[in-house]
CSV table of N, CA and C in Angstrom, one decimal:
chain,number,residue,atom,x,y,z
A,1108,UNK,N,-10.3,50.0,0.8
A,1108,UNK,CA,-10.7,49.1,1.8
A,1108,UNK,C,-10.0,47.8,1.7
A,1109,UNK,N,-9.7,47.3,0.4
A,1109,UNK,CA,-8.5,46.3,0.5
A,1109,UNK,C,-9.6,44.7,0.9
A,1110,UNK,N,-8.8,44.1,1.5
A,1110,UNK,CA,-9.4,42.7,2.1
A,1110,UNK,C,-10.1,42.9,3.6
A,1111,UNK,N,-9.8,44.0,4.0
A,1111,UNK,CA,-10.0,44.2,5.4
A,1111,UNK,C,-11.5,45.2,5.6
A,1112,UNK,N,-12.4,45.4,6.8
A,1112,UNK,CA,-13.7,46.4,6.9
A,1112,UNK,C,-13.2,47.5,6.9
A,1113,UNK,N,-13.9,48.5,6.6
A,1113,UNK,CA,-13.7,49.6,6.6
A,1113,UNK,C,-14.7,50.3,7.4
A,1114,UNK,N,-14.6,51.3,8.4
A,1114,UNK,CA,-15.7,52.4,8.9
A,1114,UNK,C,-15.2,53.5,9.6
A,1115,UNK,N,-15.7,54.6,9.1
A,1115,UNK,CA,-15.0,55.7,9.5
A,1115,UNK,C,-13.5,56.2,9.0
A,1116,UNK,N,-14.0,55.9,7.5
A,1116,UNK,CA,-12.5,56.1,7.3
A,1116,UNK,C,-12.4,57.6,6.4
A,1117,UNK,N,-13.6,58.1,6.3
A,1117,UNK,CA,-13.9,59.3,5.3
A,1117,UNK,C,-13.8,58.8,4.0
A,1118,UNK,N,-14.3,57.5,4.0
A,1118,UNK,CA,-14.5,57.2,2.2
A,1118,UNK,C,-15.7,58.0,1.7
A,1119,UNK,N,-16.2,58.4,0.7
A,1119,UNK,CA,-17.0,58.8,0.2
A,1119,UNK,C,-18.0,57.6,-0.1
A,1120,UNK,N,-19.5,57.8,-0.3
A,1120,UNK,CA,-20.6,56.6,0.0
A,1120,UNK,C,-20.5,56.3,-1.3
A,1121,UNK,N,-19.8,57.0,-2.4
A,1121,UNK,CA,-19.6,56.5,-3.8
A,1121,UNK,C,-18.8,55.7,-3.5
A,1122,UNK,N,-17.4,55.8,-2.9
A,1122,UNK,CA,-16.1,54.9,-3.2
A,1122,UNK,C,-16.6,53.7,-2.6
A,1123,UNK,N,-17.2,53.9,-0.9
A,1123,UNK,CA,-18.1,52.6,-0.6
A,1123,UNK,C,-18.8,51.7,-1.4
A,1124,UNK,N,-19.5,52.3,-2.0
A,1124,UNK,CA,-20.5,51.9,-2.8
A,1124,UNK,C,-19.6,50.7,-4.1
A,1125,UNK,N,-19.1,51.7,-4.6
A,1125,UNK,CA,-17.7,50.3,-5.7
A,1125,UNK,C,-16.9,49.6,-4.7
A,1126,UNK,N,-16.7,50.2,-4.1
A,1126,UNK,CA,-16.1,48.7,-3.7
A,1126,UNK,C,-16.9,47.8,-3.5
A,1127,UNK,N,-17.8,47.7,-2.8
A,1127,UNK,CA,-19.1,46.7,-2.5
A,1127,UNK,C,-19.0,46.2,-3.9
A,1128,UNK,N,-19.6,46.9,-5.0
A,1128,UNK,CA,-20.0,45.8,-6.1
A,1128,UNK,C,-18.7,45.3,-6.9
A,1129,UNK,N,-17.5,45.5,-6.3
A,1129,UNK,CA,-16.6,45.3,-6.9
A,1129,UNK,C,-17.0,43.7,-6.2
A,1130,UNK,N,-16.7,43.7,-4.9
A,1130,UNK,CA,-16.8,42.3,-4.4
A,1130,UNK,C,-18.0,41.6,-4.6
A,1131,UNK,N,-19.1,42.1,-4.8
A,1131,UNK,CA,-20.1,41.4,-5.2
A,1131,UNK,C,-20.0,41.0,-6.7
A,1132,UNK,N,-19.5,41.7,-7.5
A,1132,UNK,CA,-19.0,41.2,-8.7
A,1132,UNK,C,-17.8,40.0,-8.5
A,1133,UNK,N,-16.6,39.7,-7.9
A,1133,UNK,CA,-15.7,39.1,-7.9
A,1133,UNK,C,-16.7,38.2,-6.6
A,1134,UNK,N,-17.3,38.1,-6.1
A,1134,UNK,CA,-18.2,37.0,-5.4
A,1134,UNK,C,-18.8,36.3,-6.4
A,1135,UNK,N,-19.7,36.9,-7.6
A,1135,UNK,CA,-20.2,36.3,-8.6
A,1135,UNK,C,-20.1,35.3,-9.2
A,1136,UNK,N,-18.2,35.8,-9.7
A,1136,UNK,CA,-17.8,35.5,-10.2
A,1136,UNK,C,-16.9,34.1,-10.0
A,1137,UNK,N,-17.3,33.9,-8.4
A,1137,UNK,CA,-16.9,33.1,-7.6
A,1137,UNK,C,-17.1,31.8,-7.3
A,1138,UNK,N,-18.9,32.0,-7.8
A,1138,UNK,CA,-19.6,31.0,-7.1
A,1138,UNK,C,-19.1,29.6,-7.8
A,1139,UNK,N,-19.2,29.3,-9.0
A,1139,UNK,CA,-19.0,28.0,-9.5
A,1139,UNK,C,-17.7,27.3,-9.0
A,1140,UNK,N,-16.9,27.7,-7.9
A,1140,UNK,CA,-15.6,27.4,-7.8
A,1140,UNK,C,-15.4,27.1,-6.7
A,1141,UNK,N,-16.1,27.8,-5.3
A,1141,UNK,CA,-16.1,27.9,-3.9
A,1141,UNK,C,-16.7,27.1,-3.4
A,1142,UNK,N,-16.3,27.0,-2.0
A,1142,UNK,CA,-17.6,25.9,-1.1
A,1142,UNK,C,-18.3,27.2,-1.1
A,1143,UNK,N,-19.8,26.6,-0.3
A,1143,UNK,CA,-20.8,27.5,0.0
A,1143,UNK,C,-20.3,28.5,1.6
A,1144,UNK,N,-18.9,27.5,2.4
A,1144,UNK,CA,-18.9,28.2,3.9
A,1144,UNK,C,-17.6,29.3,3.2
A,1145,UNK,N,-17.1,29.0,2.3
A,1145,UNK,CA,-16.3,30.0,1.4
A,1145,UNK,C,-16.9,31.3,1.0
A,1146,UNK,N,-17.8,31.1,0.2
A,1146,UNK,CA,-18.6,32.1,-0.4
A,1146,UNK,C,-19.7,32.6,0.7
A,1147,UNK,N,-20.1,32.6,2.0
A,1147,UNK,CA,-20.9,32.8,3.3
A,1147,UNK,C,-19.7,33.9,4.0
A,1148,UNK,N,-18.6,33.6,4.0
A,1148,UNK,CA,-17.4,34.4,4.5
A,1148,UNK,C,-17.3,35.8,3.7
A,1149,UNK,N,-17.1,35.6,2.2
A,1149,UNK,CA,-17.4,36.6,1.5
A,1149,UNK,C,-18.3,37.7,1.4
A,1150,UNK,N,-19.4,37.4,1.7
A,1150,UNK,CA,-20.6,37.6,2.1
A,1150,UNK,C,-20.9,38.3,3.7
A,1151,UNK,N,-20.2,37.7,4.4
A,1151,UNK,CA,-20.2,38.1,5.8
A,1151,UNK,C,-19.4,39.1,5.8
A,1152,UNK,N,-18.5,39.7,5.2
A,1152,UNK,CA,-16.9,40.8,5.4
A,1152,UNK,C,-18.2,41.8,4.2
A,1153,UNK,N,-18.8,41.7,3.5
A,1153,UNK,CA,-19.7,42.5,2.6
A,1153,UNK,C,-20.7,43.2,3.5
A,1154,UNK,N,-21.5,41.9,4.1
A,1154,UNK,CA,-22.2,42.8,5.4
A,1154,UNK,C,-21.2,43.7,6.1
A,1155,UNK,N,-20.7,43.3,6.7
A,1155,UNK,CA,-19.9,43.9,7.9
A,1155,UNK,C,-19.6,45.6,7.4
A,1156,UNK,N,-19.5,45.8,5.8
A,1156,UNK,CA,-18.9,47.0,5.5
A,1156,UNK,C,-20.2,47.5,5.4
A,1157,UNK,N,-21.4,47.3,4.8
A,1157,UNK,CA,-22.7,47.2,4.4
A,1157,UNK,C,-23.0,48.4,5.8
A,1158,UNK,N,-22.7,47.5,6.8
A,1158,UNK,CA,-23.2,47.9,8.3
A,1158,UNK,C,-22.6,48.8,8.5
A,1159,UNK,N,-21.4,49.1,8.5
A,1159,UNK,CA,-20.6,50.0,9.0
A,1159,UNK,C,-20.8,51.5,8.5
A,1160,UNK,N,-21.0,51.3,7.0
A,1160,UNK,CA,-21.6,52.7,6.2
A,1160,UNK,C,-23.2,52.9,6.3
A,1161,UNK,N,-23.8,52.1,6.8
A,1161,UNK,CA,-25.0,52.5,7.4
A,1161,UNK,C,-25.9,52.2,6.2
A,1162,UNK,N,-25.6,51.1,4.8
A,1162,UNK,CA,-26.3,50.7,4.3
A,1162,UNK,C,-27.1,49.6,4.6
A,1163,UNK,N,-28.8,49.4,4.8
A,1163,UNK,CA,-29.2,49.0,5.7
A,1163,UNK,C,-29.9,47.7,5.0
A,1164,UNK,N,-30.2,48.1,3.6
A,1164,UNK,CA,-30.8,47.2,3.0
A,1164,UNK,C,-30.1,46.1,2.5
A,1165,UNK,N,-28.7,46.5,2.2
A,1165,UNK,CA,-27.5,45.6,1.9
A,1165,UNK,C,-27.7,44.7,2.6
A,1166,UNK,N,-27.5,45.4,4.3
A,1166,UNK,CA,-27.2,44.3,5.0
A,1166,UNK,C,-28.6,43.1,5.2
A,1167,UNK,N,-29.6,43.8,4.9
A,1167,UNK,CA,-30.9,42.6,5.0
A,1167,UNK,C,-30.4,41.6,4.5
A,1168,UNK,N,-30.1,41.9,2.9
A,1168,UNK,CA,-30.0,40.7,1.9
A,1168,UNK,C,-28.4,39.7,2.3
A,1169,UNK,N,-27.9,40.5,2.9
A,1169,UNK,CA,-26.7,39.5,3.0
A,1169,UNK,C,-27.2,38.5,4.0
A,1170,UNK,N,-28.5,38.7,4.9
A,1170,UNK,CA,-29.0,38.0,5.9
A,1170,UNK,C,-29.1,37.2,5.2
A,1171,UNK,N,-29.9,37.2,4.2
A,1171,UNK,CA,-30.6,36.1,3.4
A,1171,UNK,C,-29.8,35.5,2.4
A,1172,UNK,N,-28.9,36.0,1.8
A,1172,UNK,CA,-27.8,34.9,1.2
A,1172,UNK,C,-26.6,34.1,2.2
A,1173,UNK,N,-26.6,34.8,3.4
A,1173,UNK,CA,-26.5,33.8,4.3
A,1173,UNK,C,-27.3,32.1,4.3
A,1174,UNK,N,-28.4,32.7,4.8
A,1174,UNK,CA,-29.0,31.9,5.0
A,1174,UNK,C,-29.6,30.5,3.7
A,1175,UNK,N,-29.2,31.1,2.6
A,1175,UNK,CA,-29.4,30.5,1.5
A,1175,UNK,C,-28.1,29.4,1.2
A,1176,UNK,N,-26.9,30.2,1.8
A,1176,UNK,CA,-25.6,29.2,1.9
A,1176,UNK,C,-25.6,28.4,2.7
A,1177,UNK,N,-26.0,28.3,3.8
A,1177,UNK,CA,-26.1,27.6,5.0
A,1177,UNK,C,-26.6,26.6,4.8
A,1178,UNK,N,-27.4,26.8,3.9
A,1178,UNK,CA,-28.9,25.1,3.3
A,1178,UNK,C,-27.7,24.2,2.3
A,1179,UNK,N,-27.0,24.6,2.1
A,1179,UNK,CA,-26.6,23.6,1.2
A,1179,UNK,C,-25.0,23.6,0.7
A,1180,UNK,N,-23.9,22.4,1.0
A,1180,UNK,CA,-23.0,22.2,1.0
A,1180,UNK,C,-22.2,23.0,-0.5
A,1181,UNK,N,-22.9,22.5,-1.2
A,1181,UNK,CA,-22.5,23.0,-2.8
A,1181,UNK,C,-23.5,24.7,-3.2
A,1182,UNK,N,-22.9,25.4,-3.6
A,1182,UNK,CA,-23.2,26.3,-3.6
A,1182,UNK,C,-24.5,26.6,-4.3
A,1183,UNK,N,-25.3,26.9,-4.1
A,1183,UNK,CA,-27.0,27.0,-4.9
A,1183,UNK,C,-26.8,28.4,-5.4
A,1184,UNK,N,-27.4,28.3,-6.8
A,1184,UNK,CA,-27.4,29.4,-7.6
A,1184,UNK,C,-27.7,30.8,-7.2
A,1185,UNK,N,-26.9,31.4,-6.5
A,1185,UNK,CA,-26.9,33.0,-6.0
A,1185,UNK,C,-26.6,33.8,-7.0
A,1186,UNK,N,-26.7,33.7,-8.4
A,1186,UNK,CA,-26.5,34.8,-9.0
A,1186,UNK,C,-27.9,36.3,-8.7
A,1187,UNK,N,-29.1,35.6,-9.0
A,1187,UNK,CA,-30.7,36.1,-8.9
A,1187,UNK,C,-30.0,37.2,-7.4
A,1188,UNK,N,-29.5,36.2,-6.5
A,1188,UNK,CA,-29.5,36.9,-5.0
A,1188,UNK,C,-28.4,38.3,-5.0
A,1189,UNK,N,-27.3,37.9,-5.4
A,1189,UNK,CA,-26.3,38.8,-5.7
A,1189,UNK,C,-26.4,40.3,-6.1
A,1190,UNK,N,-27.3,39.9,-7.3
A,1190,UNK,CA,-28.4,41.2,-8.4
A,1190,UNK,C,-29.4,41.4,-7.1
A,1191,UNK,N,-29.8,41.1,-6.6
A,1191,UNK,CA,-30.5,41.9,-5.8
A,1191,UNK,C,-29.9,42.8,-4.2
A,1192,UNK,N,-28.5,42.2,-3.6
A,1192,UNK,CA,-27.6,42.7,-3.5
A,1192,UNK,C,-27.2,43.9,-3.8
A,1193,UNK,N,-26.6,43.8,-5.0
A,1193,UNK,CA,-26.2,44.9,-6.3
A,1193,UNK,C,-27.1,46.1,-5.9
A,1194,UNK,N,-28.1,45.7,-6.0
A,1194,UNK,CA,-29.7,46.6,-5.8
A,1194,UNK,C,-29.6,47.3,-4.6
A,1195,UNK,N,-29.5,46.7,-3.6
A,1195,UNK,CA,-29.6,47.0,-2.1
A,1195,UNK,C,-28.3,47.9,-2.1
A,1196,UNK,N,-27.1,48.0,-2.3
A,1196,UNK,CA,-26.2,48.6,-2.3
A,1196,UNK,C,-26.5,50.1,-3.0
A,1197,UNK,N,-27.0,50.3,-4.4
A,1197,UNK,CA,-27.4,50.8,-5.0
A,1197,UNK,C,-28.8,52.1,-4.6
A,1198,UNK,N,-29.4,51.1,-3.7
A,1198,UNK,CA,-30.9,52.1,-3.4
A,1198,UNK,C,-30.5,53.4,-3.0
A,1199,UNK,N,-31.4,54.1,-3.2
A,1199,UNK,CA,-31.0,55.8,-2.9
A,1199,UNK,C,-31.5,55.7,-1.3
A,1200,UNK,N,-32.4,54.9,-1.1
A,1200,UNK,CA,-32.9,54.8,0.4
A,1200,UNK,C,-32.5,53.7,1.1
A,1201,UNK,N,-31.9,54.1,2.2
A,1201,UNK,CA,-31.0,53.5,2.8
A,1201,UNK,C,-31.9,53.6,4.6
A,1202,UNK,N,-32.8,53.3,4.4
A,1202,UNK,CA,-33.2,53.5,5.6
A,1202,UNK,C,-34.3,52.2,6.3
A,1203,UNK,N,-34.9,51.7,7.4
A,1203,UNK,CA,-35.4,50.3,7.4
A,1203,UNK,C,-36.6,50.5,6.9
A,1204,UNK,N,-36.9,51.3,6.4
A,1204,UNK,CA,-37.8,50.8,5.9
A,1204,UNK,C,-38.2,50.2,4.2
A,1205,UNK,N,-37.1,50.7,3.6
A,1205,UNK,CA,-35.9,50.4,2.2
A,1205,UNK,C,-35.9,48.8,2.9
A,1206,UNK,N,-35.2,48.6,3.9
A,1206,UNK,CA,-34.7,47.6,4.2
A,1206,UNK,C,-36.3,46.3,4.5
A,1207,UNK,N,-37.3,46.8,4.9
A,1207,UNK,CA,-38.3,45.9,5.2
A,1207,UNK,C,-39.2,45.3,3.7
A,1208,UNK,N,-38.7,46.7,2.8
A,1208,UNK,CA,-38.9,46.5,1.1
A,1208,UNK,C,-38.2,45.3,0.6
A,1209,UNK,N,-37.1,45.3,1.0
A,1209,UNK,CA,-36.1,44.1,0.4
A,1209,UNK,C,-36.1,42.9,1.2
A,1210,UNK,N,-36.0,43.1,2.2
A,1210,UNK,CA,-36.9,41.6,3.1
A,1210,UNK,C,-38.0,41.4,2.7
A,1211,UNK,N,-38.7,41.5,2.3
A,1211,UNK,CA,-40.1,41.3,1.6
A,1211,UNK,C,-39.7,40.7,0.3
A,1212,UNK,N,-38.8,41.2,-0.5
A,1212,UNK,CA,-38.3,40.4,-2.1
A,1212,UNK,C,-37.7,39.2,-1.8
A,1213,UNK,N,-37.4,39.7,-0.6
A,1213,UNK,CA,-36.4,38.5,-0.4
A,1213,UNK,C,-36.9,37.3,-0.2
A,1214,UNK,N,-37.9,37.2,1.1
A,1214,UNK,CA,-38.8,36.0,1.5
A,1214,UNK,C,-39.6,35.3,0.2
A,1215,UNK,N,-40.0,36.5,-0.5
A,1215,UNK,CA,-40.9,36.0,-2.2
A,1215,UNK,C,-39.6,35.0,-2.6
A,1216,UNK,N,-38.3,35.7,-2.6
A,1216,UNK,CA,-37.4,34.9,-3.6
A,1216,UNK,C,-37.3,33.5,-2.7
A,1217,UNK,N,-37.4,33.5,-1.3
A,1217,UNK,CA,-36.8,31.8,-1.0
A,1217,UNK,C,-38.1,31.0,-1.1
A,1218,UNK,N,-39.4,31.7,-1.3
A,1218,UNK,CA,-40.5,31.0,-0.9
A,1218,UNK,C,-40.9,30.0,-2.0
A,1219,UNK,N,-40.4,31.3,-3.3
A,1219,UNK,CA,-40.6,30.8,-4.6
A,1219,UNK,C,-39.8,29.9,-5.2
């Protein structure tokens, strides 16, 4: 997949799947360094692949570390969010209702 989206390319949902955490690892590993509209871009090209393979819960949470970037110039500690990411990538269930499970963690995590 490289820098660029990928869909329909006959990757396997495994090879999808590492790459995703490859960038969510190298996002991680990012944060202390990046603006927040830097690391929102990273995040946004993660959705985009997220969507494209039909991973649905991925893409909830990318909603919400969006939206977590957006609040604040300097990047706020997304590691917690990332790992839950990680997760969403990961789920065996990839379907909205997986995805209404993790919007649900999700809202607990900004409320909290």
């Amino acid at each position: 997949m490289g820098e660029s989206e990928s869909g329909g390319t006959g990757e396997s949902a495994a090879d999808v799947r590492a790459q995703l955490w490859a960038r969510i690892a190298a996002l991680d590993v990012s944060v202390p360094y990046a603006a927040a509209a830097d690391l929102a871009a990273k995040v946004e090209a993660i959705r985009r692949i997220a969507h494209a393979h039909g991973l649905t819960p991925a893409v909830t949470v990318t909603h919400f570390i969006e939206r977590v970037l957006a609040r604040s110039e300097t990047p706020p500690p997304v590691h917690g969010w990332l790992a839950m990411l990680t997760e969403a990538v990961a789920s065996e269930r990839q379907d909205y209702e997986a995805a209404d499970r993790f919007a649900l963690a999700c809202s607990a995590r900004l409320a909290g």
